[in-house]
mmCIF file of C-alpha atoms and ligand atoms in Angstrom:
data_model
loop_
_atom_site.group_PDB
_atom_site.id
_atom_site.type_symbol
_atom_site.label_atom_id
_atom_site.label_comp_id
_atom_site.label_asym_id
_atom_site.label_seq_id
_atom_site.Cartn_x
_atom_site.Cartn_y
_atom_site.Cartn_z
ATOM 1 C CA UNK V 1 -14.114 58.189 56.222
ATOM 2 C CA UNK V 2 -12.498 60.621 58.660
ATOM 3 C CA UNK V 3 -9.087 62.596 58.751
ATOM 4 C CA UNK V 4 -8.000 63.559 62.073
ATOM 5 C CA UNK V 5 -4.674 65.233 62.789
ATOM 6 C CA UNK V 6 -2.905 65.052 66.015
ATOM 7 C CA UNK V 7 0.520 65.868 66.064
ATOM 8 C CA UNK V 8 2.823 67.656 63.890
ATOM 9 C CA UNK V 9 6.375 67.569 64.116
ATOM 10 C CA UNK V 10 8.225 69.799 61.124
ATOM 11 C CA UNK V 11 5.982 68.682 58.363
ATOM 12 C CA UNK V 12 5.724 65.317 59.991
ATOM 13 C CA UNK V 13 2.476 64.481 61.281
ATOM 14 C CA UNK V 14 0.356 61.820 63.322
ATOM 15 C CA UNK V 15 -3.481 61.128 62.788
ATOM 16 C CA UNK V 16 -6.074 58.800 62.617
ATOM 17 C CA UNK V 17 -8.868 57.483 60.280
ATOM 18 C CA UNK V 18 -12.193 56.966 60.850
ATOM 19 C CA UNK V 19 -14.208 53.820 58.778
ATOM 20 C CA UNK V 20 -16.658 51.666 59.007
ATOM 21 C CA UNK V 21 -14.393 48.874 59.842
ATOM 22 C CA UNK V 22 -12.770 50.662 62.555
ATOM 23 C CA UNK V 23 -10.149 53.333 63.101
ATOM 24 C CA UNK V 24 -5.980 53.220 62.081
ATOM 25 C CA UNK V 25 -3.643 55.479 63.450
ATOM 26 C CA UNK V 26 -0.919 57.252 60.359
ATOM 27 C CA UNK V 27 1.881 57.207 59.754
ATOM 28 C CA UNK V 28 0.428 53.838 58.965
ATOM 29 C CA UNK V 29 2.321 50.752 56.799
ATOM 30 C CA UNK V 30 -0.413 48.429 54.762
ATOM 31 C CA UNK V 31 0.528 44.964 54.140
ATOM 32 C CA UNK V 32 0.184 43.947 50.906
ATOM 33 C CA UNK V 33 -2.501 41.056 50.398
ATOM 34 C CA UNK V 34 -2.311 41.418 46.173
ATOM 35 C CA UNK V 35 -4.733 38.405 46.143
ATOM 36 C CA UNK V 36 -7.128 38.819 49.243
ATOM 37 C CA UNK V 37 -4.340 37.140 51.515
ATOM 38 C CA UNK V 38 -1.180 38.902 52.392
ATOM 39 C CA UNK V 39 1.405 35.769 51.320
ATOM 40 C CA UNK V 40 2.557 33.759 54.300
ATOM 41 C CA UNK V 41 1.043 34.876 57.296
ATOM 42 C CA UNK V 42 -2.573 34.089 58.665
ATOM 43 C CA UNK V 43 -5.203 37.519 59.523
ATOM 44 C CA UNK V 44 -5.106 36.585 62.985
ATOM 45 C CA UNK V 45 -1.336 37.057 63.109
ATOM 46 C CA UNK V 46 -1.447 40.208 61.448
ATOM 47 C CA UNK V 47 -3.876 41.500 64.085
ATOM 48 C CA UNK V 48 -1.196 40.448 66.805
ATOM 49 C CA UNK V 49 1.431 42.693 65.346
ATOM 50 C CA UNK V 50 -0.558 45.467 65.002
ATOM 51 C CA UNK V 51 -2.045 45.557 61.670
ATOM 52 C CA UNK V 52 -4.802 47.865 61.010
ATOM 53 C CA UNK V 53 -5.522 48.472 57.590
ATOM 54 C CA UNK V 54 -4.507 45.759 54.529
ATOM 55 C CA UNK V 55 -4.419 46.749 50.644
ATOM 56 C CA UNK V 56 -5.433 44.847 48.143
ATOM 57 C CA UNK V 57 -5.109 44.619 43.905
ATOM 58 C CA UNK V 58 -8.375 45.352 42.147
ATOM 59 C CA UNK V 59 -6.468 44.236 39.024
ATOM 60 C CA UNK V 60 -5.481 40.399 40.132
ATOM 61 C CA UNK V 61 -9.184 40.789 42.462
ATOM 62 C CA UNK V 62 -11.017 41.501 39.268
ATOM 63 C CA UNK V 63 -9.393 38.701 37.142
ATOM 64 C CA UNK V 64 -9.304 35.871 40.296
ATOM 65 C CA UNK V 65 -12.058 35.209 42.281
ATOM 66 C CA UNK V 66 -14.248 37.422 39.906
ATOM 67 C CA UNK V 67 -16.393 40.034 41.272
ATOM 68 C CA UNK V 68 -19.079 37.943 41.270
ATOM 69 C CA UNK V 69 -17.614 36.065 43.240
ATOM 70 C CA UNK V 70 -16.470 38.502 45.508
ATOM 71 C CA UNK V 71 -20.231 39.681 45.291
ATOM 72 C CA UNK V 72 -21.894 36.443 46.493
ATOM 73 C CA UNK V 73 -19.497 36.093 49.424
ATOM 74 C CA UNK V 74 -20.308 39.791 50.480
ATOM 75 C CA UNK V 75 -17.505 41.600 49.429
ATOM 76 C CA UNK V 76 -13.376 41.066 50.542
ATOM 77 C CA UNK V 77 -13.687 41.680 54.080
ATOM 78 C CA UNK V 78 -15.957 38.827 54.618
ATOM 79 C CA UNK V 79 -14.687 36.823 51.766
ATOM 80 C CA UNK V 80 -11.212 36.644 53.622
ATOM 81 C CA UNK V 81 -12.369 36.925 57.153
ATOM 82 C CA UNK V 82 -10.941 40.386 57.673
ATOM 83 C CA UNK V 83 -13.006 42.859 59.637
ATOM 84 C CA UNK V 84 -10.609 45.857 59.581
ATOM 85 C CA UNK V 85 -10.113 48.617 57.123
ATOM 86 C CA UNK V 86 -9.111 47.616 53.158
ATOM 87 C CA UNK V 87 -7.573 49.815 50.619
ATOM 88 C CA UNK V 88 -7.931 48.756 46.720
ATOM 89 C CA UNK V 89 -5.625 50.249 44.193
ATOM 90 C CA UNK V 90 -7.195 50.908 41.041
ATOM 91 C CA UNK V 91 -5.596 48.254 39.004
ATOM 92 C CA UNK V 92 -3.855 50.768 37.125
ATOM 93 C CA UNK V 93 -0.485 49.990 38.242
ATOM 94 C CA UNK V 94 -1.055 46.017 37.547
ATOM 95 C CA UNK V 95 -2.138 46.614 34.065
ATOM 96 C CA UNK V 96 0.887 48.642 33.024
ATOM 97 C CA UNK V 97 3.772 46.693 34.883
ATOM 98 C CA UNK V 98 1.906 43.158 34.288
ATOM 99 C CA UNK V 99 -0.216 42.567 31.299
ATOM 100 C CA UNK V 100 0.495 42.401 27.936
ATOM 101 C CA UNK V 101 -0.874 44.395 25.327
ATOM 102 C CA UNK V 102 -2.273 47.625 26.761
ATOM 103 C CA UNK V 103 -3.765 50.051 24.458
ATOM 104 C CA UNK V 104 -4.831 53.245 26.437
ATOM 105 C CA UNK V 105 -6.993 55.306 24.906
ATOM 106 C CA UNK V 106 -9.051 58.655 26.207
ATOM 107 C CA UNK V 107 -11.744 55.693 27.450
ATOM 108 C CA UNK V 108 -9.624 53.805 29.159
ATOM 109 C CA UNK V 109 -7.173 50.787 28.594
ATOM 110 C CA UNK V 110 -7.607 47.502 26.808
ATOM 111 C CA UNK V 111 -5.256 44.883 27.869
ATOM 112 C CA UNK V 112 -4.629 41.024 27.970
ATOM 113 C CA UNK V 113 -4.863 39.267 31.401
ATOM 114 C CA UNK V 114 -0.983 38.116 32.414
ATOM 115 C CA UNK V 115 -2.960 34.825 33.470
ATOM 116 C CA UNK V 116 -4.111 33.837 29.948
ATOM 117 C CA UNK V 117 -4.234 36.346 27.572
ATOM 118 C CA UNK V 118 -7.964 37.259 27.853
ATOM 119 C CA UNK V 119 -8.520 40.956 26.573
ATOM 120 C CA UNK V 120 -10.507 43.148 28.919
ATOM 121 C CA UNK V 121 -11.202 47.024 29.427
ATOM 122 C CA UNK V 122 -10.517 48.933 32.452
ATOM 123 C CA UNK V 123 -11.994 52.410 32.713
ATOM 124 C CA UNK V 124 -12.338 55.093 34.933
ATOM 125 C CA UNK V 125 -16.187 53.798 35.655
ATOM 126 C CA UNK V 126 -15.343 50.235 35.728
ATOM 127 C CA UNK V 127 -12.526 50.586 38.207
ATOM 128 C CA UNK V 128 -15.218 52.470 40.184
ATOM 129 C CA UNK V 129 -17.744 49.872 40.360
ATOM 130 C CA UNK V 130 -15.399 46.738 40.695
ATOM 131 C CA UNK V 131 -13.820 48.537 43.671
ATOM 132 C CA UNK V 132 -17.814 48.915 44.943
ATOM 133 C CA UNK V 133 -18.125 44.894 44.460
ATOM 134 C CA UNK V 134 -15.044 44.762 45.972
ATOM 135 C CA UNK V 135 -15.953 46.718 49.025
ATOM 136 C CA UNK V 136 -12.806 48.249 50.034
ATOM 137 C CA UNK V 137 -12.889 51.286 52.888
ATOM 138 C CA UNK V 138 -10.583 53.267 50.419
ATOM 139 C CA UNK V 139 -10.918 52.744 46.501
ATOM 140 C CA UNK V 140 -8.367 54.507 44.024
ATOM 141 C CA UNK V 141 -9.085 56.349 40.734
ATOM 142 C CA UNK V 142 -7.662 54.886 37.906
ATOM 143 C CA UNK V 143 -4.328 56.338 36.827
ATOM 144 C CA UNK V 144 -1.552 55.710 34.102
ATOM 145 C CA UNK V 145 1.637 55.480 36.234
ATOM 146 C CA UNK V 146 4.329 56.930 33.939
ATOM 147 C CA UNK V 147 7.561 54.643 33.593
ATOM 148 C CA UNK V 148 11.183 56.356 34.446
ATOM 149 C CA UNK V 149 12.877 57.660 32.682
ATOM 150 C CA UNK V 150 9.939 59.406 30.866
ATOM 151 C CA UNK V 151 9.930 62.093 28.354
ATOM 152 C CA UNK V 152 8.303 65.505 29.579
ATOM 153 C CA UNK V 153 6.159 65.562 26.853
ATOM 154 C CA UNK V 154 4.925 61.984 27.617
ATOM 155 C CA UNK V 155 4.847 63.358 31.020
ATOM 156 C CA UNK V 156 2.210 66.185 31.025
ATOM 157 C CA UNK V 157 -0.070 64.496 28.452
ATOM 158 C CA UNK V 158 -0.691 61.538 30.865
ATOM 159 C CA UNK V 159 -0.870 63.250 33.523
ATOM 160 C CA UNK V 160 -3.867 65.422 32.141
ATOM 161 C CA UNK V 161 -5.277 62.202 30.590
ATOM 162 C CA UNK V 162 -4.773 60.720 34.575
ATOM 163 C CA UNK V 163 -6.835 64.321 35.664
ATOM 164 C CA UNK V 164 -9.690 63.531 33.174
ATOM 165 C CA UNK V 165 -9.773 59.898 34.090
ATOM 166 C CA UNK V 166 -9.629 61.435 38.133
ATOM 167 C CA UNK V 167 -12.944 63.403 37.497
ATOM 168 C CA UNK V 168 -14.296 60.550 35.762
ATOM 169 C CA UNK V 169 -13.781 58.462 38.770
ATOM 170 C CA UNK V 170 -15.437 61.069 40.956
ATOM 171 C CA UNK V 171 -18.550 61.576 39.396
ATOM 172 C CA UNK V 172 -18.925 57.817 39.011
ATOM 173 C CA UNK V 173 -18.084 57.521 42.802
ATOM 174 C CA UNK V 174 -20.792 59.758 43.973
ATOM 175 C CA UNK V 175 -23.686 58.775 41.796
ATOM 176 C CA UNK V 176 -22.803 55.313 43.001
ATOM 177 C CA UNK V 177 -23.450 53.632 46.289
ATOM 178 C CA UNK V 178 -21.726 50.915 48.072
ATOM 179 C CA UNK V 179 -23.182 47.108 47.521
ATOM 180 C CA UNK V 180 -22.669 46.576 51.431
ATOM 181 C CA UNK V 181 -23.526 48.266 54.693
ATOM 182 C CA UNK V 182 -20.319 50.474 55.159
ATOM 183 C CA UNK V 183 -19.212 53.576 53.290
ATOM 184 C CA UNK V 184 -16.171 53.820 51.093
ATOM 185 C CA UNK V 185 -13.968 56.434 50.623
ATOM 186 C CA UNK V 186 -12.397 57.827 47.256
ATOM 187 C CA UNK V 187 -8.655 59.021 46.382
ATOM 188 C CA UNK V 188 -7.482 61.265 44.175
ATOM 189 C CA UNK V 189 -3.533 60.174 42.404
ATOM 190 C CA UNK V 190 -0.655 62.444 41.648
ATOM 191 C CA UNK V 191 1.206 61.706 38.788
ATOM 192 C CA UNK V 192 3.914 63.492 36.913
ATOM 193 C CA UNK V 193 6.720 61.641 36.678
ATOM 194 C CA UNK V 194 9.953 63.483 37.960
ATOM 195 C CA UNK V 195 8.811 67.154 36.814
ATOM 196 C CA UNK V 196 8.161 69.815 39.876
ATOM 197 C CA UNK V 197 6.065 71.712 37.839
ATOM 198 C CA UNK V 198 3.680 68.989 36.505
ATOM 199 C CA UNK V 199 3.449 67.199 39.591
ATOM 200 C CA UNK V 200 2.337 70.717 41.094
ATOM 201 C CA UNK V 201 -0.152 70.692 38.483
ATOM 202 C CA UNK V 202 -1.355 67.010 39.044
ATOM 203 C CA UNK V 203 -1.952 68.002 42.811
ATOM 204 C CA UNK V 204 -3.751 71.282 42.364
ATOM 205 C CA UNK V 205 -6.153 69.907 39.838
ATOM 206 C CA UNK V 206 -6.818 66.984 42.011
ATOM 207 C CA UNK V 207 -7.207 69.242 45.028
ATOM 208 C CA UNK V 208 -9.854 71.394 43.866
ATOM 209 C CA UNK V 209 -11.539 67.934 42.845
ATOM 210 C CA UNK V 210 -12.041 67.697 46.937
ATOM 211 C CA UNK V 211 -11.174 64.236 47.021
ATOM 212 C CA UNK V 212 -10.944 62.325 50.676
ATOM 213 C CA UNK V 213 -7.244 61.371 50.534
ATOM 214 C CA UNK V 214 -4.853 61.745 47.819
ATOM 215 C CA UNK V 215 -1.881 59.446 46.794
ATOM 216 C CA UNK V 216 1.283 60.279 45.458
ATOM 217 C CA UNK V 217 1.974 57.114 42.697
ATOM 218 C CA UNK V 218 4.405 56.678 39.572
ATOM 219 C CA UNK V 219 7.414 57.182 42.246
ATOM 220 C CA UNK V 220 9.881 54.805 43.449
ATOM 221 C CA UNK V 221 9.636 53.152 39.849
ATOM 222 C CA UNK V 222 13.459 53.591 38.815
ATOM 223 C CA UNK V 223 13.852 57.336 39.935
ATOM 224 C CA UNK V 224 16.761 58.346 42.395
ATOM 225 C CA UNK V 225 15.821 58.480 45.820
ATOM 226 C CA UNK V 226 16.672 61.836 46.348
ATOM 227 C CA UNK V 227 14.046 62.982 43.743
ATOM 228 C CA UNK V 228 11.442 61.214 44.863
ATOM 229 C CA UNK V 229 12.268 62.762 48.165
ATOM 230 C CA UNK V 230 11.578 66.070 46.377
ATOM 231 C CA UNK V 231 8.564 65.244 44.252
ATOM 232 C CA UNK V 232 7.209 64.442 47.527
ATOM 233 C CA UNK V 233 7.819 67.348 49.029
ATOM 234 C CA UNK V 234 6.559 69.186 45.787
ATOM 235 C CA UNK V 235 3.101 66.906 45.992
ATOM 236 C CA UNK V 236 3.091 67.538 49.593
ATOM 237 C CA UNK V 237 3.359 71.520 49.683
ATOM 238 C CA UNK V 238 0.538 71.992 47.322
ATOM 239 C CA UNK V 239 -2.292 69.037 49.156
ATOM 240 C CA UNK V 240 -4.505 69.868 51.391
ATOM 241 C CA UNK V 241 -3.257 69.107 55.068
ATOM 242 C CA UNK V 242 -6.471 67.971 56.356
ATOM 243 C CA UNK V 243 -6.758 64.944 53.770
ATOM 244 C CA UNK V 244 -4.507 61.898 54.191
ATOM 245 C CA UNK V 245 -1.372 62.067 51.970
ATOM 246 C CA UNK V 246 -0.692 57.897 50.782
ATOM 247 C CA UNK V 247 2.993 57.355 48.935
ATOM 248 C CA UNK V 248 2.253 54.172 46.316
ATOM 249 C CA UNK V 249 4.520 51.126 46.591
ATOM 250 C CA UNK V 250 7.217 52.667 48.802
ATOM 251 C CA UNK V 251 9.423 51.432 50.732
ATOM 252 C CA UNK V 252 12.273 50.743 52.226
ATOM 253 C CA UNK V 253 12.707 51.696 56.101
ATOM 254 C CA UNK V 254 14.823 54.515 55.282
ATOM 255 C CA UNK V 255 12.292 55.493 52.855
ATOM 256 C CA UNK V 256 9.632 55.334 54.626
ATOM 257 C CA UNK V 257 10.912 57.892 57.392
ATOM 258 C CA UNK V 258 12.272 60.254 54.918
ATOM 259 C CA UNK V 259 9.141 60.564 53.254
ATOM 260 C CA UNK V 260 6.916 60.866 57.073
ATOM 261 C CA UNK V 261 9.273 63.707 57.921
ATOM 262 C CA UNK V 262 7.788 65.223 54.814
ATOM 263 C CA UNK V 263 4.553 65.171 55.497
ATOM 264 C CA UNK V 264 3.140 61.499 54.208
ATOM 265 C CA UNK V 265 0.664 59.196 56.039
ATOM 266 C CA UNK V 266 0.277 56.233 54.543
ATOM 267 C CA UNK V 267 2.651 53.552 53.174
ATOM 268 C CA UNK V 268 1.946 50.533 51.400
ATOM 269 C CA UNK V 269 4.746 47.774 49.723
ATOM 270 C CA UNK V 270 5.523 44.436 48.726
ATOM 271 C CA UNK V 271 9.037 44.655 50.364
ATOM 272 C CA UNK V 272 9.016 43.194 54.171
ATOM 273 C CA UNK V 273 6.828 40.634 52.589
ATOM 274 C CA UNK V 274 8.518 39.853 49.542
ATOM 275 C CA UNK V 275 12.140 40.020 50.684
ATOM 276 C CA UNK V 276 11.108 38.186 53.912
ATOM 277 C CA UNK V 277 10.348 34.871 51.522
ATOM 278 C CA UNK V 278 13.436 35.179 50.063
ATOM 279 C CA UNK V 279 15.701 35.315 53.022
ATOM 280 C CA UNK V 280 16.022 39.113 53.801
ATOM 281 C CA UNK V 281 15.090 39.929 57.007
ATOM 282 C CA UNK V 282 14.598 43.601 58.281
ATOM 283 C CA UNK V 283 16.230 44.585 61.345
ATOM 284 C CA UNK V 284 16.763 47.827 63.258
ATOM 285 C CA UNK V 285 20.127 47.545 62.780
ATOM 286 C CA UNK V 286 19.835 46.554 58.655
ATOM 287 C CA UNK V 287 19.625 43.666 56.853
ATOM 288 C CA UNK V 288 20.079 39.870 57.856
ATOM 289 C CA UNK V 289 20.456 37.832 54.749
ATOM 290 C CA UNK V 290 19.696 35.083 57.093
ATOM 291 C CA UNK V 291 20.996 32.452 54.386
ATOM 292 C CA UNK V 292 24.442 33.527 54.703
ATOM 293 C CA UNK V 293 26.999 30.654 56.048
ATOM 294 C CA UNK V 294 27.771 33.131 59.573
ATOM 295 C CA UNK V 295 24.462 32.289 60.475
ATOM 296 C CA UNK V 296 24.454 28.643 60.674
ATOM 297 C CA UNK V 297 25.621 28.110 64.512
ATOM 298 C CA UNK V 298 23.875 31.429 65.060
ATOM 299 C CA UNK V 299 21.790 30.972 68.033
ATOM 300 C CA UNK V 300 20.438 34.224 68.550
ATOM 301 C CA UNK V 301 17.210 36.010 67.394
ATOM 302 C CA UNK V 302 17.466 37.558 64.137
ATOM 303 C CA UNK V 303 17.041 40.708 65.552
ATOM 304 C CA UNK V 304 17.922 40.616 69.778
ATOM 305 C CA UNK V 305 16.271 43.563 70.327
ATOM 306 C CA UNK V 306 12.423 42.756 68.463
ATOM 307 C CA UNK V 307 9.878 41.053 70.376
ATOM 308 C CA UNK V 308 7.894 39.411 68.002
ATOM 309 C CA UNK V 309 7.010 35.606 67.771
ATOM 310 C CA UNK V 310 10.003 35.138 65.297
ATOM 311 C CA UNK V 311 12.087 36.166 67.881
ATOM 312 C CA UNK V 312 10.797 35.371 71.033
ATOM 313 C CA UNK V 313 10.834 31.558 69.780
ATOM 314 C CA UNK V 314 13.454 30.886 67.117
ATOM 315 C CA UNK V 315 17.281 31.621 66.131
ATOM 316 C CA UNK V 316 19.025 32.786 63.213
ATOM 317 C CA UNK V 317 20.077 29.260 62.827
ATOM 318 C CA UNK V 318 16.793 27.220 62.890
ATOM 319 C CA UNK V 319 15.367 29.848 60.108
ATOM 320 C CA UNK V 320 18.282 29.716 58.425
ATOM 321 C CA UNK V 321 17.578 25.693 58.592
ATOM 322 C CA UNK V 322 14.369 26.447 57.457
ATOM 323 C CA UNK V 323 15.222 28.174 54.229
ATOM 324 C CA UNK V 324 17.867 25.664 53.833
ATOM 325 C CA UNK V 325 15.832 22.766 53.246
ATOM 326 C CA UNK V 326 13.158 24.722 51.930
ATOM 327 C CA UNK V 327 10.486 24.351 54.673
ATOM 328 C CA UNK V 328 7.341 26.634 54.614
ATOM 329 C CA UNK V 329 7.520 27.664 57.785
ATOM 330 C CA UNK V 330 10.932 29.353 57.340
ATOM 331 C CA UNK V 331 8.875 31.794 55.090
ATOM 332 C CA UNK V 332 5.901 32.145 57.929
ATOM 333 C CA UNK V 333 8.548 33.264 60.422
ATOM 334 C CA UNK V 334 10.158 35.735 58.154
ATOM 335 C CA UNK V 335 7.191 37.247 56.999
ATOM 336 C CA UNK V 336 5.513 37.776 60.357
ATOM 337 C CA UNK V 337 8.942 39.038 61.736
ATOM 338 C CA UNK V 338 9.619 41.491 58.707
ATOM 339 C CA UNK V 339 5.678 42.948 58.720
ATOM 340 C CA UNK V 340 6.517 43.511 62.919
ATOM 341 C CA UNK V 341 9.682 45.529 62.069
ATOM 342 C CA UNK V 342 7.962 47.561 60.054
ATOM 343 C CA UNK V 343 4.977 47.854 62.429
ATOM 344 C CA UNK V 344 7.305 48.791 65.110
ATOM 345 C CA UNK V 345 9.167 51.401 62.723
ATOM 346 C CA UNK V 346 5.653 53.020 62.505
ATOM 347 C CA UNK V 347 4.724 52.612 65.996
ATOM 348 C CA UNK V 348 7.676 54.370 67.153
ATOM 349 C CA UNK V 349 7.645 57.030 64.186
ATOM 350 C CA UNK V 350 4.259 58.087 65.827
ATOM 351 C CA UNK V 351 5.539 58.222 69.034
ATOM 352 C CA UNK V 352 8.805 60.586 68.100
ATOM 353 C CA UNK V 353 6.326 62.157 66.530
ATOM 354 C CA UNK V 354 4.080 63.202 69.426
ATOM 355 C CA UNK V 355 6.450 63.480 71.745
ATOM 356 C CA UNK V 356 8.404 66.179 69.406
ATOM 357 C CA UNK V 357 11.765 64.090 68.902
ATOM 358 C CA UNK V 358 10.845 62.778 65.447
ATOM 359 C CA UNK V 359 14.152 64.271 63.815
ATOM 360 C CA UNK V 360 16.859 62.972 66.621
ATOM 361 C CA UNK V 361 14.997 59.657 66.840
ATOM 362 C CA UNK V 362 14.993 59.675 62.326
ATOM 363 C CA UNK V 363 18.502 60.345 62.747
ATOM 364 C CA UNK V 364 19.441 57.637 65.045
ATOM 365 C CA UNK V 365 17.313 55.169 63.042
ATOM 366 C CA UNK V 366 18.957 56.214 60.030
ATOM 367 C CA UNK V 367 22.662 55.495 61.627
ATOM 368 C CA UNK V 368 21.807 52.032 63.025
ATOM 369 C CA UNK V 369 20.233 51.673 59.452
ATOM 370 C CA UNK V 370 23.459 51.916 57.747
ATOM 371 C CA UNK V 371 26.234 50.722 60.498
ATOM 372 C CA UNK V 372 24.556 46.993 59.775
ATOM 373 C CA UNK V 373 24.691 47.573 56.343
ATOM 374 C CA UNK V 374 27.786 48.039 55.978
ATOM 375 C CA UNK V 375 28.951 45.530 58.074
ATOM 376 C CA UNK V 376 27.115 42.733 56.303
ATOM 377 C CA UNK V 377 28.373 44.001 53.165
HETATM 378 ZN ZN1 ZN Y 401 11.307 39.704 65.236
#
C-alpha cells in the first residue's frame, strides 16, 4: 500500500492509495458491508456511485461464514464478488459494544458470540491472522475502544494495554504473509478517550511503531462533538503526514467535513446506510424524513439537485409509498441515494480541496446543512 499526497488546503488534504485491488482517492467515505454485503444495495451499484474502497467486520466475518470458509472461497473479495480495495476492523469494536461477557486480559479478550453464546478468544495474533484469511487491503490492530464517559485512570491503562496489543499486532503482521496474491497493509489505532495528553501519547507511541496508516477510534461514542473535533486535531498534530489518517465510525455530513478540514482521510459509518432503511434520507440541504405526511403528494426527487438513480427515476411520494407499505425496494432506493450523497460530499470535498476553496465551500455546505434542518424541525 501507497500514500500519496496531493493537495493541501489548511490542514485539509487530498491523496490517493495505492493496492493491489486498485487505487482510491481520500478524503474517501467506506460503506459499511458489516457482513461481506453492504445492506441493501448490489456491488455493481456501488461501483456506479463511485465507491472505491468497502469495510468490513472481522468480528461478525470471523463468527459467520467462518474463516474457513472465507479461506476455501479465496478470501472476501472473491467470496462477495468485489474486486476493489477492503478494509477489516479488528473486531475490537464488535466485541465490546456487542457480545456478552468480555473478560480482557493482558492476552487478549474472551467473550461470548452475540449469535449464541459461544465463548471465543480474540488476541492481538489472532486478529492478525483472521484478517490474513480474510484478505482485506487494510487490516486493523486490535484495540479496546474506551466507553464515554471514562475515568482517566481507566483511560491511560487501556490505552497502554491498546500500545502493547499495537506492537503485538505488528510483529505478528510482518512475520506473516498474506494467504492470497495481493499485499495487505497494517494500521496502527489511537485511543485515549477524551484526554489531550493521552491521546498525544497513544499517537506518538504508535508513530514510532511506523505503521502504514493510523486510525483515530473510541470517538464519536457519546463524546460532544466539539471534543472530538479537538482530539482530532490533538491525534492529528502529532501523526505522521505522509501516512493516511482514518476517523472510526464517524459520521454525520457535518462531521465528516469538520474533521477533513483537520487533516483526516478516511471515513467509514453505518449512518447513510442505516438511517437510509429507516426513512432518513441525506440531502444537501438536510434531512428528508421521507415518511412524514408533507411528502405524500410530493412529486419531486428527494433531493432536486442529486443525480443519482433515486432521483433521476422516483419521487418523494412513490418512496414514501414504498416505506409505507413496507416494500423492499423503498430501502434499495434510499440506500443507494444516501451512499451517493455522501459520495458526492467527498467528491466535491476533494475538489474544494484542490482547487483551494475548501473553507468557503465547508462553510456554505455547513449553512445549507442547517437551513433544512431547521425547517423540517
Ligand atoms: Zn439522489
Amino acid at each position: 500500500m501507497q500514500f500519496v499526497l496531493e493537495h493541501t488546503a489548511g490542514n485539509a488534504r487530498t491523496g490517493k492509495i495505492f493496492t493491489d485491488h486498485g487505487i482510491f482517492k481520500t478524503p474517501v467515505f467506506m460503506p459499511v458491508g458489516t457482513q461481506g454485503s453492504v445492506k441493501a444495495i448490489t456491488q455493481k451499484s456501488l461501483e456506479e456511485i463511485g465507491t472505491e474502497i468497502i469495510l468490513s467486520n472481522t468480528y461478525h466475518l470471523y463468527l459467520r461464514p467462518g474463516i474457513e470458509i472465507l479461506h476455501q472461497a479465496g478470501g472476501l473479495h472473491r467470496f462477495m464478488s468485489w474486486g476493489h480495495p477492503i478494509l477489516t476492523d479488528s473486531g475490537g469494536y464488535q466485541v465490546f459494544s456487542l457480545s456478552d461477557l468480555r473478560d480482557i486480559n493482558e492476552e487478549g479478550v474472551q467473550f461470548r458470540s452475540h449469535l449464541d453464546g459461544s465463548l471465543h478468544t480474540f488476541t492481538p495474533e489472532s486478529v492478525v491472522d483472521i484478517q490474513r484469511y480474510i484478505g482485506s487491503d487494510i487490516t486493523m490492530v486490535l484495540d479496546e475502544c474506551t466507553p464515554y464517559p471514562c475515568e482517566k485512570e481507566y483511560a491511560s491503562q487501556s490505552n497502554e494495554l491498546t500500545l502493547r496489543w499495537a506492537e503485538r499486532c505488528r510483529n505478528r503482521f510482518q512475520s506473516s504473509e498474506g494467504l492470497y496474491e495481493h499485499s495487505q497493509a497494517l494500521f496502527g489505532v489511537v485511543q485515549g478517550s477524551v484526554y489531550p495528553d493521552i491521546r498525544e501519547h497513544s499517537a506518538k507511541v504508535l508513530a514510532d511503531m511506523d505503521f502504514n496508516g493510523y486510525a483515530i477510534g473510541g470517538l464519536a461514542v457519546g463524546e460532544p462533538s466539539d471534543q472530538m473535533y479537538e482530539m482530532i486535531e490533538v491525534c492529528n498534530g502529532v501523526l505522521p503526514t505522509n501516512k493516511p489518517r482514518y476517523l472510526m465510525g464517524v459520521g454525520t455530513p457535518e462531521n465528516l467535513l469538520e474533521a477533513i478540514e483537520r487533516g483526516v482521510d478516511m471515513f467509514d459509518c453505518v449512518l447513510p446506510t442505516r438511517n437510509g432503511r429507516n426513512a432518513q434520507l441525506f440531502s444537501q440541504k438536510g434531512v428528508v424524513n421521507i415518511t412524514n405526511a408533507q411528502y405524500k403528494d410530493d412529486f419531486t426527487p428527494v433531493d432536486i439537485e442529486c443525480e443519482c438513480f433515486t432521483c433521476r427515476n422516483y419521487t418523494r411520494a412513490y418512496i414514501r409509498h414504498l416505506f409505507m407499505v413496507k416494500e423492499i425496494l423503498g430501502l434499495q432506493l434510499a440506500t443507494h441515494h444516501n451512499l451517493y450523497y455522501y459520495q458526492w460530499l467527498m467528491q466535491n470535498a476533494r475538489k474544494a480541496i484542490s482547487t483551494g476553496i475548501f473553507e468557503n465551500w465547508k462553510r456554505e455546505q455547513l449553512n445549507l446543512l442547517h437551513q433544512e434542518i431547521q425547517l423540517t424541525t
